């Protein structure tokens, strides 16, 4: 009887290991990290235990896979708990260093930077021989970059450049360092850092886009055009890459439109390639309206500009769309409608999109919650380090509403700050649009409907500005 029982147990274990290997093959993906983690060679790492009820339980690899599924499904808090459990329960598991990485990354995805930073720092001490070491340092650099701590980020960059120059993380660090230099207005340094990122790297398209903008700021438009063209010629594999490719097409259209010898048809063709769901669709549409004005087709220009106004009311392109409407009616000698549109342009551009008062109010409200945000981060990290006993599970369930409330505050503030950034980038355009509207309105203010305009009075429309 004992022999038969042992045979059954051995057969069950062998079958489980075989199934694990088959499952690994079936779920293999193109992602490098997942290929490494899910390959059949890890099948032997599934440990089987017989609990008090005589049932077999699996060990760290299945737990790791379950945690990874949570991460890939964007259930980041649950993933953080699961990866933390692996480190506590299986400290000698061969993927424990990767579990630490994904635990921190899960918190980072939730913008819980305090917890993420602590995990990365702890992992650097606990796993000094890990091949994840360079990634731990890079993620710390990236968090500092996201928080605007450029000095601290660049200090970590120097560590990566000196100690991990041959690692994959070096290219990621080059990209972030290049972004920092760009934000600091050091455009040539930014270009030099981004130039090292070659095709095949996940950051290639984004690096070339920043290079294109930097070259434009340096008035090196041929080099900028080459960068944007390189992006448009690359195959894309996801929405993010498609979005950056559309943005490059818009920029390329601007360069062609504003060239010494502009090719308006080619510029319009570039704008027309941008998909409707793209974040830069409004800019592409605006480019088309200017193209119609340039070839003296005001009716078409007005039609497209009014579409922007009606369908994209929150777009930063709306004030300039009104400007195009005003110019279009002016070309048609419909001065009343031209005047009305230009007055609306002035109203929309008199002040920045995001006022100083609203910025101060949002910052003060966020700062007032900082102690609560910190305590929630600490508590979440503490829960992630505990095994999921019934008592711990109960605490996690009770904690979830508080976490969700705090997470919403963090997300809302992040969304607001993104609008602040866009408003700041739009500032030079806002002033240009306001000046153009004022210039066109100035002569007829005493008698707005019967101005004595000449065609040559129309402000130049070749410069679309630096729409970012």
Coordinates of C-alpha atoms in Angstrom, one line a residue:
X1 CA 0.0 0.0 0.0
X2 CA 2.8 2.4 0.9
X3 CA 4.6 1.6 -2.4
X4 CA 1.4 2.3 -4.4
X5 CA 0.9 5.6 -2.5
X6 CA 4.4 6.7 -3.2
X7 CA 4.0 5.8 -6.9
X8 CA 0.9 7.9 -7.2
X9 CA 2.5 10.8 -5.5
X10 CA 5.6 10.6 -7.8
X11 CA 3.3 10.4 -10.9
X12 CA 1.3 13.4 -9.7
X13 CA 4.5 15.4 -9.2
X14 CA 5.8 14.4 -12.6
X15 CA 2.5 15.3 -14.3
X16 CA 2.4 18.7 -12.6
X17 CA 6.0 19.5 -13.7
X18 CA 5.2 18.4 -17.3
X19 CA 2.0 20.6 -17.3
X20 CA 4.1 23.5 -16.0
X21 CA 6.5 23.1 -18.9
X22 CA 3.7 22.9 -21.5
X23 CA 1.9 25.9 -20.0
X24 CA 5.2 27.8 -20.2
X25 CA 5.5 27.1 -23.9
X26 CA 1.9 28.0 -24.6
X27 CA 2.2 31.4 -22.8
X28 CA 5.5 32.4 -24.3
X29 CA 5.4 36.0 -25.5
X30 CA 7.8 38.2 -27.5
X31 CA 8.7 40.2 -24.4
X32 CA 12.2 39.5 -23.5
X33 CA 11.6 39.3 -19.7
X34 CA 8.6 37.1 -20.1
X35 CA 10.5 34.7 -22.4
X36 CA 13.1 34.3 -19.7
X37 CA 10.7 33.9 -16.9
X38 CA 8.1 31.6 -18.5
X39 CA 10.5 29.3 -20.4
X40 CA 10.3 25.5 -19.8
X41 CA 13.6 25.4 -17.9
X42 CA 11.9 26.9 -14.9
X43 CA 9.5 24.0 -14.7
X44 CA 11.7 22.3 -12.2
X45 CA 11.3 25.2 -9.9
X46 CA 7.7 24.3 -9.1
X47 CA 7.8 22.8 -5.7
X48 CA 5.0 20.5 -4.6
X49 CA 3.9 20.1 -1.0
X50 CA 1.4 17.8 0.7
X51 CA -0.6 19.8 3.2
X52 CA -2.5 18.4 6.3
X53 CA -5.5 17.5 4.2
X54 CA -3.4 15.3 1.9
X55 CA -3.7 17.8 -1.0
X56 CA -0.8 19.0 -3.1
X57 CA 0.1 22.7 -3.1
X58 CA 2.4 24.4 -5.6
X59 CA 5.4 26.6 -4.7
X60 CA 7.1 29.8 -5.9
X61 CA 6.9 29.6 -9.6
X62 CA 3.1 29.3 -9.8
X63 CA 2.8 32.1 -7.3
X64 CA 5.2 34.2 -9.4
X65 CA 3.2 33.5 -12.5
X66 CA -0.1 34.4 -10.8
X67 CA 1.5 37.7 -9.6
X68 CA 2.8 38.4 -13.1
X69 CA -0.7 37.9 -14.5
X70 CA -2.0 40.5 -12.0
X71 CA 0.7 42.9 -13.1
X72 CA 0.0 42.4 -16.8
X73 CA -3.8 42.9 -16.1
X74 CA -2.9 46.2 -14.5
X75 CA -4.1 45.0 -11.0
X76 CA -1.1 46.7 -9.5
X77 CA -2.0 46.8 -5.8
X78 CA -2.9 43.1 -5.9
X79 CA 0.3 42.4 -7.8
X80 CA 2.4 44.3 -5.3
X81 CA 0.9 42.2 -2.5
X82 CA 1.6 39.0 -4.5
X83 CA 5.2 39.8 -5.4
X84 CA 5.8 40.9 -1.8
X85 CA 4.4 37.5 -0.5
X86 CA 6.9 35.7 -2.8
X87 CA 9.9 37.4 -1.2
X88 CA 8.6 36.8 2.3
X89 CA 7.6 33.1 1.7
X90 CA 10.4 32.0 -0.7
X91 CA 13.6 34.1 0.1
X92 CA 15.8 31.6 -1.8
X93 CA 13.6 31.3 -4.9
X94 CA 15.7 32.0 -8.1
X95 CA 13.3 34.8 -9.3
X96 CA 13.0 36.5 -5.9
X97 CA 15.1 39.5 -7.2
X98 CA 12.6 39.9 -10.1
X99 CA 9.7 39.6 -7.7
X100 CA 11.2 42.6 -5.9
X101 CA 11.5 44.5 -9.1
X102 CA 7.9 43.9 -10.0
X103 CA 6.7 44.7 -6.5
X104 CA 8.3 48.1 -6.7
X105 CA 7.2 48.6 -10.3
X106 CA 3.6 47.8 -9.3
X107 CA 3.7 50.6 -6.7
X108 CA 5.4 52.9 -9.2
X109 CA 2.6 52.3 -11.7
X110 CA 0.2 53.5 -9.0
X111 CA 2.4 56.6 -8.5
X112 CA 3.2 55.3 -5.0
X113 CA 6.7 56.5 -5.3
X114 CA 7.7 56.4 -1.6
X115 CA 7.0 52.7 -1.4
X116 CA 8.6 51.9 -4.7
X117 CA 11.7 53.8 -3.9
X118 CA 12.1 51.9 -0.6
X119 CA 11.8 48.6 -2.3
X120 CA 14.3 49.4 -5.0
X121 CA 16.8 50.6 -2.4
X122 CA 16.3 47.6 -0.3
X123 CA 16.7 45.3 -3.3
X124 CA 20.0 46.9 -4.1
X125 CA 21.3 45.9 -0.7
X126 CA 19.7 42.4 -0.6
X127 CA 20.6 41.3 -4.1
X128 CA 24.0 42.8 -4.9
X129 CA 24.8 40.0 -7.5
X130 CA 21.5 40.2 -9.3
X131 CA 21.3 40.9 -13.0
X132 CA 18.4 43.2 -12.0
X133 CA 20.8 45.5 -10.2
X134 CA 21.2 48.0 -13.0
X135 CA 17.4 48.1 -13.4
X136 CA 16.9 48.9 -9.7
X137 CA 19.2 51.9 -10.1
X138 CA 17.5 53.0 -13.3
X139 CA 14.1 52.9 -11.7
X140 CA 15.3 55.1 -8.9
X141 CA 16.6 57.5 -11.5
X142 CA 13.3 57.4 -13.4
X143 CA 11.3 58.2 -10.2
X144 CA 13.4 61.2 -9.5
X145 CA 12.9 62.4 -13.1
X146 CA 9.1 62.0 -12.8
X147 CA 9.2 64.1 -9.6
X148 CA 11.3 66.8 -11.2
X149 CA 14.4 66.0 -9.1
X150 CA 16.8 66.3 -12.0
X151 CA 20.0 66.7 -9.9
X152 CA 19.3 63.5 -8.0
X153 CA 18.4 61.7 -11.2
X154 CA 21.6 62.7 -13.0
X155 CA 23.6 61.6 -10.0
X156 CA 22.2 58.1 -10.3
X157 CA 22.8 58.3 -14.1
X158 CA 26.5 58.8 -13.4
X159 CA 26.5 55.6 -11.3
X160 CA 24.8 53.7 -14.1
X161 CA 27.2 55.0 -16.7
X162 CA 30.2 54.0 -14.6
X163 CA 29.1 50.7 -13.2
X164 CA 26.5 49.3 -15.7
X165 CA 27.7 50.7 -19.0
X166 CA 27.1 47.3 -20.8
X167 CA 23.7 46.7 -19.4
X168 CA 20.3 47.2 -21.1
X169 CA 19.5 49.8 -18.4
X170 CA 22.2 52.1 -19.8
X171 CA 20.2 52.9 -22.9
X172 CA 17.1 53.6 -20.8
X173 CA 19.2 55.8 -18.6
X174 CA 20.6 57.7 -21.7
X175 CA 17.0 58.3 -22.8
X176 CA 15.9 59.8 -19.4
X177 CA 19.1 61.8 -19.1
X178 CA 18.4 63.1 -22.6
X179 CA 14.9 64.1 -21.6
X180 CA 16.3 66.0 -18.5
X181 CA 18.8 67.9 -20.7
X182 CA 16.0 68.8 -23.1
X183 CA 13.8 70.1 -20.2
X184 CA 16.8 72.1 -19.0
X185 CA 17.2 73.7 -22.5
X186 CA 20.5 72.0 -23.2
X187 CA 19.4 70.8 -26.6
X188 CA 22.7 69.7 -28.1
X189 CA 23.5 67.6 -25.0
X190 CA 20.0 66.1 -25.2
X191 CA 20.6 65.2 -28.9
X192 CA 24.0 63.6 -28.1
X193 CA 22.4 61.4 -25.4
X194 CA 19.5 60.4 -27.6
X195 CA 21.6 59.7 -30.6
X196 CA 23.1 56.6 -28.9
X197 CA 19.7 55.0 -28.9
X198 CA 19.5 52.9 -32.0
X199 CA 16.7 51.1 -34.0
X200 CA 15.4 48.1 -32.1
X201 CA 15.5 49.8 -28.8
X202 CA 12.1 50.4 -27.2
X203 CA 12.9 54.1 -26.8
X204 CA 14.1 54.7 -30.3
X205 CA 11.0 56.4 -31.7
X206 CA 10.7 58.6 -28.6
X207 CA 14.4 59.5 -28.6
X208 CA 14.2 60.5 -32.3
X209 CA 11.1 62.6 -31.6
X210 CA 12.9 64.6 -28.8
X211 CA 15.9 65.0 -31.1
X212 CA 13.6 66.4 -33.8
X213 CA 12.2 69.0 -31.4
X214 CA 15.6 69.8 -30.1
X215 CA 17.0 70.3 -33.6
X216 CA 14.0 72.6 -34.4
X217 CA 14.8 74.7 -31.3
X218 CA 18.4 75.0 -32.7
X219 CA 16.9 76.0 -36.1
X220 CA 18.5 72.9 -37.7
X221 CA 15.4 72.0 -39.7
X222 CA 17.1 69.6 -42.1
X223 CA 18.3 67.5 -39.1
X224 CA 14.9 67.8 -37.5
X225 CA 13.2 66.6 -40.7
X226 CA 15.5 63.6 -40.8
X227 CA 14.5 62.6 -37.3
X228 CA 10.8 62.9 -37.9
X229 CA 11.0 61.0 -41.2
X230 CA 12.9 58.2 -39.5
X231 CA 10.0 57.8 -37.1
X232 CA 7.4 57.7 -39.9
X233 CA 9.3 55.0 -41.7
X234 CA 9.5 52.6 -38.7
X235 CA 6.9 49.9 -38.1
X236 CA 4.9 50.3 -34.9
X237 CA 3.6 47.6 -32.6
X238 CA 1.4 49.4 -30.0
X239 CA -0.7 52.5 -29.4
X240 CA 2.1 54.5 -27.8
X241 CA 4.4 54.0 -30.8
X242 CA 1.5 54.8 -33.2
X243 CA 0.8 58.0 -31.2
X244 CA 4.4 59.2 -31.4
X245 CA 4.5 58.3 -35.1
X246 CA 1.4 60.5 -35.7
X247 CA 3.0 63.3 -33.7
X248 CA 6.1 63.0 -36.0
X249 CA 3.9 63.3 -39.1
X250 CA 2.4 66.5 -37.7
X251 CA 5.8 67.9 -37.0
X252 CA 7.0 66.9 -40.5
X253 CA 4.0 68.6 -42.0
X254 CA 4.9 71.8 -40.1
X255 CA 8.5 71.7 -41.4
X256 CA 7.3 71.2 -45.0
X257 CA 4.7 73.9 -44.7
X258 CA 7.1 76.4 -43.2
X259 CA 10.0 75.7 -45.5
X260 CA 11.6 78.4 -47.6
X261 CA 9.9 76.7 -50.6
X262 CA 6.9 75.2 -49.0
X263 CA 5.1 72.2 -50.5
X264 CA 1.6 72.7 -49.2
X265 CA 0.2 69.6 -50.8
X266 CA 2.8 67.4 -49.2
X267 CA 2.3 69.1 -45.8
X268 CA -1.5 68.5 -46.1
X269 CA -0.8 64.9 -47.0
X270 CA 1.2 64.4 -43.9
X271 CA -1.6 66.0 -41.8
X272 CA -4.2 63.8 -43.5
X273 CA -2.4 60.6 -42.5
X274 CA -3.0 61.2 -38.8
X275 CA -5.8 59.0 -37.4
X276 CA -8.9 60.5 -35.8
X277 CA -8.2 58.7 -32.4
X278 CA -4.7 60.2 -32.2
X279 CA -3.9 62.7 -29.4
X280 CA -2.5 65.1 -32.1
X281 CA -5.5 64.8 -34.5
X282 CA -6.6 68.4 -33.5
X283 CA -3.1 69.7 -34.6
X284 CA -3.3 67.8 -37.8
X285 CA -6.7 69.2 -38.5
X286 CA -5.4 72.7 -37.7
X287 CA -2.6 72.2 -40.1
X288 CA -5.1 71.3 -42.9
X289 CA -7.0 74.5 -42.2
X290 CA -3.9 76.6 -42.6
X291 CA -3.1 74.7 -45.8
X292 CA -6.5 75.6 -47.3
X293 CA -5.9 79.3 -46.3
X294 CA -2.5 79.2 -47.9
X295 CA -3.9 78.2 -51.3
X296 CA -6.8 80.7 -50.9
X297 CA -9.7 78.2 -50.2
X298 CA -11.3 80.0 -47.3
X299 CA -14.6 78.0 -47.3
X300 CA -12.7 74.7 -46.8
X301 CA -10.5 76.3 -44.1
X302 CA -13.5 77.6 -42.2
X303 CA -15.3 74.2 -42.5
X304 CA -12.4 72.3 -40.9
X305 CA -11.7 75.0 -38.3
X306 CA -15.4 74.9 -37.2
X307 CA -15.2 71.1 -36.9
X308 CA -12.4 71.5 -34.4
X309 CA -14.4 74.1 -32.4
X310 CA -17.5 72.0 -32.4
X311 CA -16.0 68.5 -31.8
X312 CA -12.9 69.2 -29.7
X313 CA -13.9 72.1 -27.4
X314 CA -11.2 71.2 -24.8
X315 CA -8.4 71.3 -27.3
X316 CA -5.6 73.8 -27.1
X317 CA -6.1 74.2 -30.9
X318 CA -9.5 75.9 -30.5
X319 CA -8.2 79.5 -30.2
X320 CA -6.2 79.1 -33.3
X321 CA -9.2 77.5 -35.1
X322 CA -11.1 80.7 -34.3
X323 CA -8.2 82.7 -35.8
X324 CA -8.4 80.6 -39.0
X325 CA -12.2 81.2 -39.1
X326 CA -11.6 85.0 -38.8
X327 CA -9.0 85.0 -41.5
X328 CA -11.2 82.9 -43.7
X329 CA -14.1 85.2 -43.4
X330 CA -11.8 88.2 -43.9
X331 CA -10.6 86.7 -47.2
X332 CA -14.3 86.3 -48.2
X333 CA -14.8 90.0 -47.2
X334 CA -17.4 88.9 -44.7
X335 CA -16.1 91.4 -42.1
X336 CA -18.8 90.9 -39.5
X337 CA -18.2 87.2 -39.1
X338 CA -14.4 87.8 -39.3
X339 CA -14.7 90.3 -36.4
X340 CA -16.8 88.0 -34.3
X341 CA -14.3 85.1 -34.7
X342 CA -11.3 87.2 -34.0
X343 CA -12.9 88.7 -30.9
X344 CA -13.5 85.1 -29.7
X345 CA -9.9 84.4 -30.4
X346 CA -8.9 87.2 -28.1
X347 CA -11.2 86.1 -25.3
X348 CA -9.7 82.6 -25.4
X349 CA -6.1 83.8 -25.4
X350 CA -6.2 86.7 -23.0
X351 CA -5.1 84.4 -20.1
X352 CA -3.1 81.2 -20.0
X353 CA -5.3 78.0 -20.2
X354 CA -4.4 77.1 -16.6
X355 CA -4.3 80.2 -14.3
X356 CA -1.8 80.9 -11.6
X357 CA -4.6 80.9 -9.1
X358 CA -5.8 77.4 -10.1
X359 CA -2.3 76.1 -9.9
X360 CA -1.7 77.5 -6.4
X361 CA -5.1 76.1 -5.2
X362 CA -4.3 72.6 -6.6
X363 CA -0.8 72.6 -5.1
X364 CA -2.0 73.7 -1.7
X365 CA -4.8 71.1 -1.6
X366 CA -2.3 68.4 -2.6
X367 CA 0.3 69.5 -0.1
X368 CA -2.3 69.5 2.7
X369 CA -2.9 65.8 2.0
X370 CA 0.8 64.9 2.0
X371 CA 0.9 63.4 5.4
X372 CA -2.1 61.2 4.6
X373 CA -0.6 60.2 1.3
X374 CA 2.7 59.2 3.0
X375 CA 0.9 57.1 5.7
X376 CA -1.1 55.3 3.1
X377 CA 2.0 54.4 1.1
X378 CA 3.8 53.1 4.3
X379 CA 0.7 51.0 5.2
X380 CA 0.4 49.6 1.7
X381 CA 4.1 48.6 1.7
X382 CA 3.7 47.0 5.1
X383 CA 0.7 44.9 3.9
X384 CA 2.7 43.8 0.9
X385 CA 5.4 42.4 3.1
X386 CA 3.0 40.2 5.1
X387 CA 1.8 36.7 4.2
X388 CA -1.9 36.6 3.3
X389 CA -3.3 35.2 6.5
X390 CA -7.0 35.7 7.1
X391 CA -6.2 38.6 9.4
X392 CA -4.0 40.2 6.8
X393 CA -6.5 39.7 4.1
X394 CA -9.1 41.3 6.3
X395 CA -6.8 44.3 6.8
X396 CA -6.2 44.6 3.1
X397 CA -9.9 44.5 2.3
X398 CA -10.6 47.2 5.0
X399 CA -7.7 49.3 3.6
X400 CA -8.9 49.2 0.0
X401 CA -11.4 52.1 0.1
X402 CA -8.9 54.4 1.8
X403 CA -6.3 53.4 -0.8
X404 CA -8.7 54.0 -3.7
X405 CA -9.6 57.5 -2.3
X406 CA -6.0 58.5 -2.0
X407 CA -5.1 57.0 -5.4
X408 CA -7.8 59.1 -7.0
X409 CA -6.3 62.2 -5.4
X410 CA -2.9 61.3 -6.8
X411 CA -4.3 60.6 -10.3
X412 CA -6.4 63.7 -10.4
X413 CA -3.4 65.9 -9.4
X414 CA -1.2 64.1 -12.0
X415 CA -3.9 64.8 -14.7
X416 CA -4.1 68.4 -13.7
X417 CA -0.3 68.8 -13.8
X418 CA -0.3 67.3 -17.3
X419 CA -2.7 70.1 -18.3
X420 CA -0.4 72.6 -16.6
X421 CA 2.5 71.3 -18.7
X422 CA 0.5 71.6 -21.9
X423 CA -0.6 75.1 -20.9
X424 CA 3.1 76.1 -20.4
X425 CA 4.1 74.6 -23.8
X426 CA 1.2 76.5 -25.4
X427 CA 2.2 79.8 -23.9
X428 CA 4.3 81.1 -26.8
X429 CA 1.6 80.1 -29.2
X430 CA -1.1 81.8 -27.0
X431 CA 0.8 85.1 -27.2
X432 CA 1.3 84.8 -31.0
X433 CA -2.4 84.0 -31.6
X434 CA -3.4 86.9 -29.4
X435 CA -1.1 89.3 -31.2
X436 CA -2.3 88.1 -34.6
X437 CA -5.9 88.5 -33.7
X438 CA -5.2 92.0 -32.2
X439 CA -3.2 93.0 -35.3
X440 CA -6.1 92.1 -37.6
X441 CA -8.7 93.7 -35.4
X442 CA -6.8 96.9 -34.7
X443 CA -7.7 99.0 -37.9
X444 CA -11.5 98.5 -37.8
X445 CA -12.2 98.8 -34.1
X446 CA -14.0 102.1 -34.7
X447 CA -16.1 100.7 -37.5
X448 CA -15.7 96.9 -37.3
X449 CA -18.0 95.8 -40.1
X450 CA -16.7 98.1 -42.9
X451 CA -12.9 98.0 -42.6
X452 CA -10.7 99.3 -45.3
X453 CA -8.4 96.2 -45.5
X454 CA -6.1 95.4 -48.3
X455 CA -5.2 91.8 -49.0
X456 CA -1.6 92.6 -48.0
X457 CA -2.8 93.5 -44.5
X458 CA -3.4 89.9 -43.6
X459 CA -0.8 88.6 -41.2
X460 CA 1.6 86.0 -42.5
X461 CA 0.3 82.4 -42.1
X462 CA 3.3 80.4 -43.0
X463 CA 4.4 80.0 -39.4
X464 CA 2.4 77.4 -37.6
X465 CA 4.5 77.8 -34.5
X466 CA 5.9 75.0 -32.3
X467 CA 2.8 73.0 -31.6
X468 CA 3.7 70.4 -29.1

